mmCIF file of C-alpha atoms in Angstrom:
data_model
loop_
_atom_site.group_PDB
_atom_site.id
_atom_site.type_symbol
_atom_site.label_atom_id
_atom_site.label_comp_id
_atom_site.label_asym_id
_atom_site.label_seq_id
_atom_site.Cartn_x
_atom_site.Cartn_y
_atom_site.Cartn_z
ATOM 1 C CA UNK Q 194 7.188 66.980 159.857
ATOM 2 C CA UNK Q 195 3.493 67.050 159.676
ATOM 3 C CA UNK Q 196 1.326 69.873 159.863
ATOM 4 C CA UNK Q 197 -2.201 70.931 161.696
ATOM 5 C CA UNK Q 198 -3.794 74.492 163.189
ATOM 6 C CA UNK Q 199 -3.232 75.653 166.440
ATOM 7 C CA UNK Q 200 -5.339 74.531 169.237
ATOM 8 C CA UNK Q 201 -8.467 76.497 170.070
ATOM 9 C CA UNK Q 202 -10.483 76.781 173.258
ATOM 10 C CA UNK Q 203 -14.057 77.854 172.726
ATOM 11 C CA UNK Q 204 -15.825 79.715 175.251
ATOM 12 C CA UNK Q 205 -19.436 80.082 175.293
ATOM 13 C CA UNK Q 206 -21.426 82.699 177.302
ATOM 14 C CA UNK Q 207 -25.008 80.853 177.769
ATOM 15 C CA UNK Q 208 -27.241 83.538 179.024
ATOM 16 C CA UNK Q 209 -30.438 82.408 180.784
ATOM 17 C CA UNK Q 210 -33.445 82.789 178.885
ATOM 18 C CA UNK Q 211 -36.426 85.131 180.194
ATOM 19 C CA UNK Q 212 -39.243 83.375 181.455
ATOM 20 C CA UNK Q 213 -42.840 84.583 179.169
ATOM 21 C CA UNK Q 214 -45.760 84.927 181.779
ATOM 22 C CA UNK Q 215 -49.185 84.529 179.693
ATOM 23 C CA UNK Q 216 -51.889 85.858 181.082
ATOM 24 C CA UNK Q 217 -55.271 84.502 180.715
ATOM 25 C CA UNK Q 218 -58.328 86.651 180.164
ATOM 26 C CA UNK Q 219 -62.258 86.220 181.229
ATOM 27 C CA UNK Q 220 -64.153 85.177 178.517
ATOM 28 C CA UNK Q 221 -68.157 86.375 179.526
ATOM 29 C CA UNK Q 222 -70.397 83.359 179.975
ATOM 30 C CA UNK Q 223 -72.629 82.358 176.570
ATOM 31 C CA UNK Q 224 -75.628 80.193 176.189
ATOM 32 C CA UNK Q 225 -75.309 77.037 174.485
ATOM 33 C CA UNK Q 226 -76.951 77.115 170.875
ATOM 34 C CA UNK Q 227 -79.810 75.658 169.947
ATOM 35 C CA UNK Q 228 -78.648 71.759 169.435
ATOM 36 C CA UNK Q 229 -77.516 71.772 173.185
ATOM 37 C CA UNK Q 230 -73.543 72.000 172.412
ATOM 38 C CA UNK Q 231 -72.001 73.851 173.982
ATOM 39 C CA UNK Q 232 -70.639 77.549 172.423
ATOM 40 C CA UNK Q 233 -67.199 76.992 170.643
ATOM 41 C CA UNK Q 234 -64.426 79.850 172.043
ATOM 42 C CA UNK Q 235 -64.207 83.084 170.120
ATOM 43 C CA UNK Q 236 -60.979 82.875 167.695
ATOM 44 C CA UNK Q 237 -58.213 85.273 169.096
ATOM 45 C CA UNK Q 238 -58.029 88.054 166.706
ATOM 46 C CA UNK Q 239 -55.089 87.800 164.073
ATOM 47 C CA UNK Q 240 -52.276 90.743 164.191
ATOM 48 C CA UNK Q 241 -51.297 92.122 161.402
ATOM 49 C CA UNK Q 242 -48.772 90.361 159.001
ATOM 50 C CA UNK Q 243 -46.268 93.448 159.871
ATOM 51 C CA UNK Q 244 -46.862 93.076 163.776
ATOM 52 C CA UNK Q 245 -46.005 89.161 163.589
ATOM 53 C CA UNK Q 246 -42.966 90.264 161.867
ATOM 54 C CA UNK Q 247 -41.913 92.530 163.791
ATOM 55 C CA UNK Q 248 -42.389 90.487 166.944
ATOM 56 C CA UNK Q 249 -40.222 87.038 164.919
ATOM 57 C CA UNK Q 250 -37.481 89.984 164.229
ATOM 58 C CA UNK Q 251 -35.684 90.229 167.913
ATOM 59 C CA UNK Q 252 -35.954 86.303 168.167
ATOM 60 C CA UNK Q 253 -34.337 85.849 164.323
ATOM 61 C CA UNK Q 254 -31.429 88.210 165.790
ATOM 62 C CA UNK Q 255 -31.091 86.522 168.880
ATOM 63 C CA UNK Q 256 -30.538 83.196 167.198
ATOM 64 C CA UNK Q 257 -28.294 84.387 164.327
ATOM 65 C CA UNK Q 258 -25.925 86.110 167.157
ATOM 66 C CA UNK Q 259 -23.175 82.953 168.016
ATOM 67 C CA UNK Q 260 -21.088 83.003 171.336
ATOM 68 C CA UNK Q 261 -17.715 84.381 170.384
ATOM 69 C CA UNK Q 262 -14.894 82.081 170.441
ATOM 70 C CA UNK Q 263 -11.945 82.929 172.262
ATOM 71 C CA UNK Q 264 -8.287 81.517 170.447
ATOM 72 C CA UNK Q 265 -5.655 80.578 172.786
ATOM 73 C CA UNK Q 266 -2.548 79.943 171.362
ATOM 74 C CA UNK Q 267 -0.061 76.661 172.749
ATOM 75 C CA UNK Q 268 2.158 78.322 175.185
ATOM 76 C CA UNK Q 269 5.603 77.014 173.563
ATOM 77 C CA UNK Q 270 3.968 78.894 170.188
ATOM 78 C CA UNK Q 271 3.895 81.890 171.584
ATOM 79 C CA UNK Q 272 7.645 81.097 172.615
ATOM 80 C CA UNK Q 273 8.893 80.069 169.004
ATOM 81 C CA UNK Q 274 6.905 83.281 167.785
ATOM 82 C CA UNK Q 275 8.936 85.717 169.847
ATOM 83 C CA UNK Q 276 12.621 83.670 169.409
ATOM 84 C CA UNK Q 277 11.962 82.711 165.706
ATOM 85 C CA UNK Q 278 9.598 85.270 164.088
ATOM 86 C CA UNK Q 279 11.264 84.272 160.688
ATOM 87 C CA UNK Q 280 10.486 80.921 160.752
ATOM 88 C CA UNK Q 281 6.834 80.760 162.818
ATOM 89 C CA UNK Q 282 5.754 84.482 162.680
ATOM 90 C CA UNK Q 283 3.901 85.859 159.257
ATOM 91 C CA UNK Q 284 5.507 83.289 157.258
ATOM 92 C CA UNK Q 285 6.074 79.755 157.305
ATOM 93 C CA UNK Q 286 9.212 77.619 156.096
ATOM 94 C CA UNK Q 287 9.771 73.955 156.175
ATOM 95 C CA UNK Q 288 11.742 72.679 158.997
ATOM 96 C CA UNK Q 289 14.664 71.086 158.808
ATOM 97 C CA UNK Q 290 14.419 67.680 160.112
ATOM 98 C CA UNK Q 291 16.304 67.453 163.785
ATOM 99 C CA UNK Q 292 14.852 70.926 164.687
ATOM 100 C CA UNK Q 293 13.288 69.256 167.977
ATOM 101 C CA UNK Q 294 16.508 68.560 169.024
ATOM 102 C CA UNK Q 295 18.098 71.689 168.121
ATOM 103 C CA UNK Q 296 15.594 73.783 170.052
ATOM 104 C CA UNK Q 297 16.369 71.510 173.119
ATOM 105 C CA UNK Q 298 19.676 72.440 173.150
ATOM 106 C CA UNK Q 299 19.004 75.953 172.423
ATOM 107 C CA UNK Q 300 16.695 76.651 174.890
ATOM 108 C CA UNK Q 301 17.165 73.921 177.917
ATOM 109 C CA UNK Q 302 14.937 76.369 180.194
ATOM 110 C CA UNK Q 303 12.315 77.586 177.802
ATOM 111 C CA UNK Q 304 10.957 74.581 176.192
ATOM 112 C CA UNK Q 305 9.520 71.547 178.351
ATOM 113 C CA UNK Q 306 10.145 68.320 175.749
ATOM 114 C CA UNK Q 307 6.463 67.001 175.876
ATOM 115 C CA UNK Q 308 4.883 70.594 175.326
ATOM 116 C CA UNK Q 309 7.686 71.055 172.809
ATOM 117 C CA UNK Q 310 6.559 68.387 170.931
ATOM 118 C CA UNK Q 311 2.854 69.061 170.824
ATOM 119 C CA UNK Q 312 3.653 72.710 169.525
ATOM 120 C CA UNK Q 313 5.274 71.670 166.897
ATOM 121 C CA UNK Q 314 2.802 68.800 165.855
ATOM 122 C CA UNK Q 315 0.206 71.598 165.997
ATOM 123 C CA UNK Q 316 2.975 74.049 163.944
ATOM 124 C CA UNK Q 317 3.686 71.374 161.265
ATOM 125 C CA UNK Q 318 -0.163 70.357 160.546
ATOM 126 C CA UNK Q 319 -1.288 73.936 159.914
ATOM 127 C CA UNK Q 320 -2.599 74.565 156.374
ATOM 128 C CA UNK Q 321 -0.013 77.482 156.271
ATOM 129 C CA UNK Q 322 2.819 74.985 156.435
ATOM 130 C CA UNK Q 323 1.315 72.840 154.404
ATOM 131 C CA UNK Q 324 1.181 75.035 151.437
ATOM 132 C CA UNK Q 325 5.088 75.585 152.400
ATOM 133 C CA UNK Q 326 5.858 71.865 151.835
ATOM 134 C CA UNK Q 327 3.697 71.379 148.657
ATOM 135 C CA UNK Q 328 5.150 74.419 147.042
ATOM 136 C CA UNK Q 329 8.534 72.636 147.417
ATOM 137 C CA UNK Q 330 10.200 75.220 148.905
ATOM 138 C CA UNK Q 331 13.461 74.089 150.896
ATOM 139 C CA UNK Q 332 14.159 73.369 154.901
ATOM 140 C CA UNK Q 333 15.328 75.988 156.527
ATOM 141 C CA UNK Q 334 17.277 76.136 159.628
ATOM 142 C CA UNK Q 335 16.169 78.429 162.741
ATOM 143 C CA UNK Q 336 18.116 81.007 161.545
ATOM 144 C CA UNK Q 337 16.477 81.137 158.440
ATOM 145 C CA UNK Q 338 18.743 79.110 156.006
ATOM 146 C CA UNK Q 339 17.748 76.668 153.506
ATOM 147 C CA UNK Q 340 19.728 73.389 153.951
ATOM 148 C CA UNK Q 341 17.848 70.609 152.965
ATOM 149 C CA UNK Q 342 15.334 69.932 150.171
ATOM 150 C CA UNK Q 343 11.821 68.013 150.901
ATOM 151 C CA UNK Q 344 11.851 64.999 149.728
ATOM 152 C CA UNK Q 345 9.318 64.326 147.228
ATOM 153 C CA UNK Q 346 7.390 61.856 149.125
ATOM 154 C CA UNK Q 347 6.629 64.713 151.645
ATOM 155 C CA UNK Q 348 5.755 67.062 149.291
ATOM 156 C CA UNK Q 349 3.245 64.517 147.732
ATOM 157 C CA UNK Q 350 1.388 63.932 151.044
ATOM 158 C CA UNK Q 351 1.143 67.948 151.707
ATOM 159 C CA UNK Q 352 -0.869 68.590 148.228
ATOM 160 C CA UNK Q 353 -3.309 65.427 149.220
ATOM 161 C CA UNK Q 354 -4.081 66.721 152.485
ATOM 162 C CA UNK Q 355 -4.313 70.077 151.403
ATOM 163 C CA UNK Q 356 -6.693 68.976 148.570
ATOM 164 C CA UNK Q 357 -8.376 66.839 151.548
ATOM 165 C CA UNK Q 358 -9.124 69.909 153.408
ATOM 166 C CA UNK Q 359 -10.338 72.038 150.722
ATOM 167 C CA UNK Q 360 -12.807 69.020 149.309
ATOM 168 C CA UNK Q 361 -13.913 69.140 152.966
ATOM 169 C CA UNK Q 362 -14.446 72.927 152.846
ATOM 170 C CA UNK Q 363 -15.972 73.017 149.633
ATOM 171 C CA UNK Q 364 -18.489 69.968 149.107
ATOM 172 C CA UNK Q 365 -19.488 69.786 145.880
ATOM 173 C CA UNK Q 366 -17.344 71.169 144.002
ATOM 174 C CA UNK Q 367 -14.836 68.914 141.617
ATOM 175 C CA UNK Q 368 -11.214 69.799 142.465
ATOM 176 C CA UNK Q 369 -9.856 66.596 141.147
ATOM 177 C CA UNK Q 370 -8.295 68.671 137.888
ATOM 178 C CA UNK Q 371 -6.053 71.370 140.198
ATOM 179 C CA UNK Q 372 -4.865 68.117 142.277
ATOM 180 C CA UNK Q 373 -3.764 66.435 139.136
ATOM 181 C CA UNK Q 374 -1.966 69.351 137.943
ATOM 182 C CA UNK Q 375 -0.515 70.266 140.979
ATOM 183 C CA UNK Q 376 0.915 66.575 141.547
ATOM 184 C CA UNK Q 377 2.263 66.610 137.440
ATOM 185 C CA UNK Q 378 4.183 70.007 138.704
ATOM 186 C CA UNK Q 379 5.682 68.261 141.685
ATOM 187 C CA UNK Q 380 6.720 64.428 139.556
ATOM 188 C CA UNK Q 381 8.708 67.389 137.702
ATOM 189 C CA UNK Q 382 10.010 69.249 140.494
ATOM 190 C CA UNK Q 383 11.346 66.383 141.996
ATOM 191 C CA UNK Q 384 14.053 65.388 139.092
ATOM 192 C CA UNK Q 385 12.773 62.092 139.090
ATOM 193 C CA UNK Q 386 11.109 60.109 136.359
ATOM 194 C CA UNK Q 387 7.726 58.931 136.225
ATOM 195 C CA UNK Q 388 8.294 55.494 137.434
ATOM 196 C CA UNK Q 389 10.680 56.178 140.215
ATOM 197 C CA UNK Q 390 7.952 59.013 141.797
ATOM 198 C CA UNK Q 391 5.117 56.592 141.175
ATOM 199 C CA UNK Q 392 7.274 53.797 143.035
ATOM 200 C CA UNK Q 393 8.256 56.303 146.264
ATOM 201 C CA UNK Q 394 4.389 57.407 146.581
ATOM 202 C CA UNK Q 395 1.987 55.132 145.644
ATOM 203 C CA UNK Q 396 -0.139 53.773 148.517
ATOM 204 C CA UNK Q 397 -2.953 51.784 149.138
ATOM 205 C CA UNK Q 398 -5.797 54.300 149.271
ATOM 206 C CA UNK Q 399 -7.246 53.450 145.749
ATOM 207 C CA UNK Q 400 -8.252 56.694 144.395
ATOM 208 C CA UNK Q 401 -5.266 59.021 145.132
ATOM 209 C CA UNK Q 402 -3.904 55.921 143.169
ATOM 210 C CA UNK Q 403 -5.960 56.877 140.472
ATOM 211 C CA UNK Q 404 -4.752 60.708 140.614
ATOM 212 C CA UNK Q 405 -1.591 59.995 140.905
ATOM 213 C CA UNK Q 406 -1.658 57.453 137.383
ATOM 214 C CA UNK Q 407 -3.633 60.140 135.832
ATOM 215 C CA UNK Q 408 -0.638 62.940 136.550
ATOM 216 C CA UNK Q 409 1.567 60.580 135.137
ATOM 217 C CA UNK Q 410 -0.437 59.979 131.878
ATOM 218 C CA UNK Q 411 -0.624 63.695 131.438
ATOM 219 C CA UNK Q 412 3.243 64.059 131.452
ATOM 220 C CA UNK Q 413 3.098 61.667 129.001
ATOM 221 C CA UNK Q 414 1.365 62.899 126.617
ATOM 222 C CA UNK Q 415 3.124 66.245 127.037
ATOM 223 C CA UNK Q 416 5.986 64.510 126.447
ATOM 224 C CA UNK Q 417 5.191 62.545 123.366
ATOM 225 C CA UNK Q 418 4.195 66.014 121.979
ATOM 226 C CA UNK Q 419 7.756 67.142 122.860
ATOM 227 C CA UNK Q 420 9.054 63.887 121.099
ATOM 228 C CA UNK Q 421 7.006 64.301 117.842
ATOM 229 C CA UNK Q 422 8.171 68.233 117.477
ATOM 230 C CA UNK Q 423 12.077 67.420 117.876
ATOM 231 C CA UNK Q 424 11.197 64.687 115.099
ATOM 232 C CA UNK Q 425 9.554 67.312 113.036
ATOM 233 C CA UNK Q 426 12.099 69.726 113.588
ATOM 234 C CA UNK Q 427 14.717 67.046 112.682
ATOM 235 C CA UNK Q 428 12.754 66.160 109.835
ATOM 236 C CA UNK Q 429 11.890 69.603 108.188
ATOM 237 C CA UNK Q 430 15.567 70.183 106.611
ATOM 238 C CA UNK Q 431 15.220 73.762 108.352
ATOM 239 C CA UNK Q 432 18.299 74.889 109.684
ATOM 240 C CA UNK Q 433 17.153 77.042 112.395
ATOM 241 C CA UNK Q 434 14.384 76.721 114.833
ATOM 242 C CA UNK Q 435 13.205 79.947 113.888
ATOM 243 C CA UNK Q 436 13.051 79.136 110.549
ATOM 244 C CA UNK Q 437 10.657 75.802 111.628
ATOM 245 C CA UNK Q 438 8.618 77.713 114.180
ATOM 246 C CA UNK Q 439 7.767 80.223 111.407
ATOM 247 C CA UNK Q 440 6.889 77.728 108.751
ATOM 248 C CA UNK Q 441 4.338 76.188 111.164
ATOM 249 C CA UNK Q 442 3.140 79.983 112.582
ATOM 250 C CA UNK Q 443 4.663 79.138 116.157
ATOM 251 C CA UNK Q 444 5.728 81.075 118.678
ATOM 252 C CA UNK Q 445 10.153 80.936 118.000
ATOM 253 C CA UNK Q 446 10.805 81.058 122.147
ATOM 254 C CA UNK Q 447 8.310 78.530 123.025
ATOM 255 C CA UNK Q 448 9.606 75.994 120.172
ATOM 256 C CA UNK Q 449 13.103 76.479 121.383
ATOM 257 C CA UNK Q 450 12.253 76.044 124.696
ATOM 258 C CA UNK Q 451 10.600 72.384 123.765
ATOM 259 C CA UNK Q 452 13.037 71.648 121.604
ATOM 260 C CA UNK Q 453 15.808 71.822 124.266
ATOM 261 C CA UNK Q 454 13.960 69.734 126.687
ATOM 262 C CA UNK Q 455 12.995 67.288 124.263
ATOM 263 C CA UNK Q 456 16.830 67.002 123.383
ATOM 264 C CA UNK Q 457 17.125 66.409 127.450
ATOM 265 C CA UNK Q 458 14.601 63.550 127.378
ATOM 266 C CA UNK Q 459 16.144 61.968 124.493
ATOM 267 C CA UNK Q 460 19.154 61.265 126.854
ATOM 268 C CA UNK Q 461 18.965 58.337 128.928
ATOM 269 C CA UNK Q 462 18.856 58.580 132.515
ATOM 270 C CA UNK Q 463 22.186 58.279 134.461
ATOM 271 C CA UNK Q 464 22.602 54.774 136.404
ATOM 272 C CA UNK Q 465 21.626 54.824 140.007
ATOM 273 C CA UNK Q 466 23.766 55.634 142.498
#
């Protein structure tokens, strides 16, 4: 499923605007001056700089103050908010995929299938379940259980249009570094190697192309770094890891902890099924 907010109505209160009479005063007659022209008008007298600003004050506040906006929430929402609070009340899980049709049969006489539909388009686009998907969490059933993991592919799309949204929100500012990071995290949640994730994601849009290739090169390097330890290691004639991590002034855990997946790595992958 994909994911967006929930529909909002705005209403605007447009109050009518009070009409400014300006009244005009006498002005005596004068003579013309001495070159025949005639007298130019006497200069209204300038207010004080505090009485101008007191008098652009009430129109400032007037303008600042916005009509207030008024959220209505999709009436087969409201619905999955009282029957499923777990799943679309202050927390949101991934779906698992046929939960249309489950909620059909559940609930013949409280769900019409067109306005069904819509409510969960608007549930599945929402930034909250968005971040669900891209964290990788599981599919979970209505009653709450996880049954199903997200397939990579989906999880992929959720970080790009999250880091769509924030771009959007924050102009300006580079985010390109968290989205690379965040899609290196997912290639390794998702058990698969480099070249099969770059293979299930890759699309035509050339620069998430370019993040994407730039992940990958990062886990790389990471794990040529792993690589080149485990040959030092192997190497050193130590016969302990502790021993090695304290003849370089490492940390013993975090050398183990490389060592073993470096060891994993080494392994070639198992043939496809």
């Amino acid at each position: 499923m994909t994911d967006t907010a929930t529909p909002q109505e705005e209403i605007q209160e447009v109050q009518p605007a009070e009409a400014e009479g300006t009244a005009q005063s006498h002005q005596p007659h004068q003579q013309p001056n001495a070159d025949g022209r005639p007298p130019r008008p006497p200069r209204a007298p300038r207010q004080p700089r505090q009485q101008q600003q007191q008098k652009q004050k009430p129109k400032q506040a007037a303008q600042q103050q916005q009509p207030q906006r008024a959220r209505r929430v999709h009436p087969a929402l409201e619905k999955l908010f009282e029957l499923y609070p777990n799943m679309f009340g202050a927390r949101f899980l991934p779906l698992k995929l046929g939960v249309f049709q489950d909620l059909l049969e559940k609930h013949p006489d409280d769900f019409k299938k067109d306005e069904l539909k819509v409510a969960l388009g608007l549930h599945a686009r929402s930034t909250r379940y968005l971040e669900a998907v891209a964290a990788g969490l599981a599919r979970h059933d209505l009653d709450g259980n996880a049954v199903e993991p997200v397939a990579p592919e989906h999880v992929h799309h959720a970080i790009l249009e999250l880091h769509r949204r924030r771009v959007q929100r924050n102009p300006g500012e580079d985010l390109r570094p968290q989205l690379v990071a965040r899609i290196a995290r997912a290639v390794e949640a998702s058990g698969l190697d480099r070249e099969a994730y770059a293979v299930l994601v890759r699309s035509r849009d050339e620069e998430t192309n370019a993040v994407l290739d730039e992940a990958l090169a990062e886990l790389a390097r990471q794990a040529a770094k792993r690589e080149a330890l485990l040959r030092a290691f192997e190497a050193s004639g130590r016969s302990s890891e502790h021993e090695f991590a304290e003849m370089y002034g490492m940390d013993a855990d975090e050398v183990a902890r490389t060592l073993a997946r470096a060891r994993t790595e080494r392994q070639p992958a198992p043939p496809a099924a």
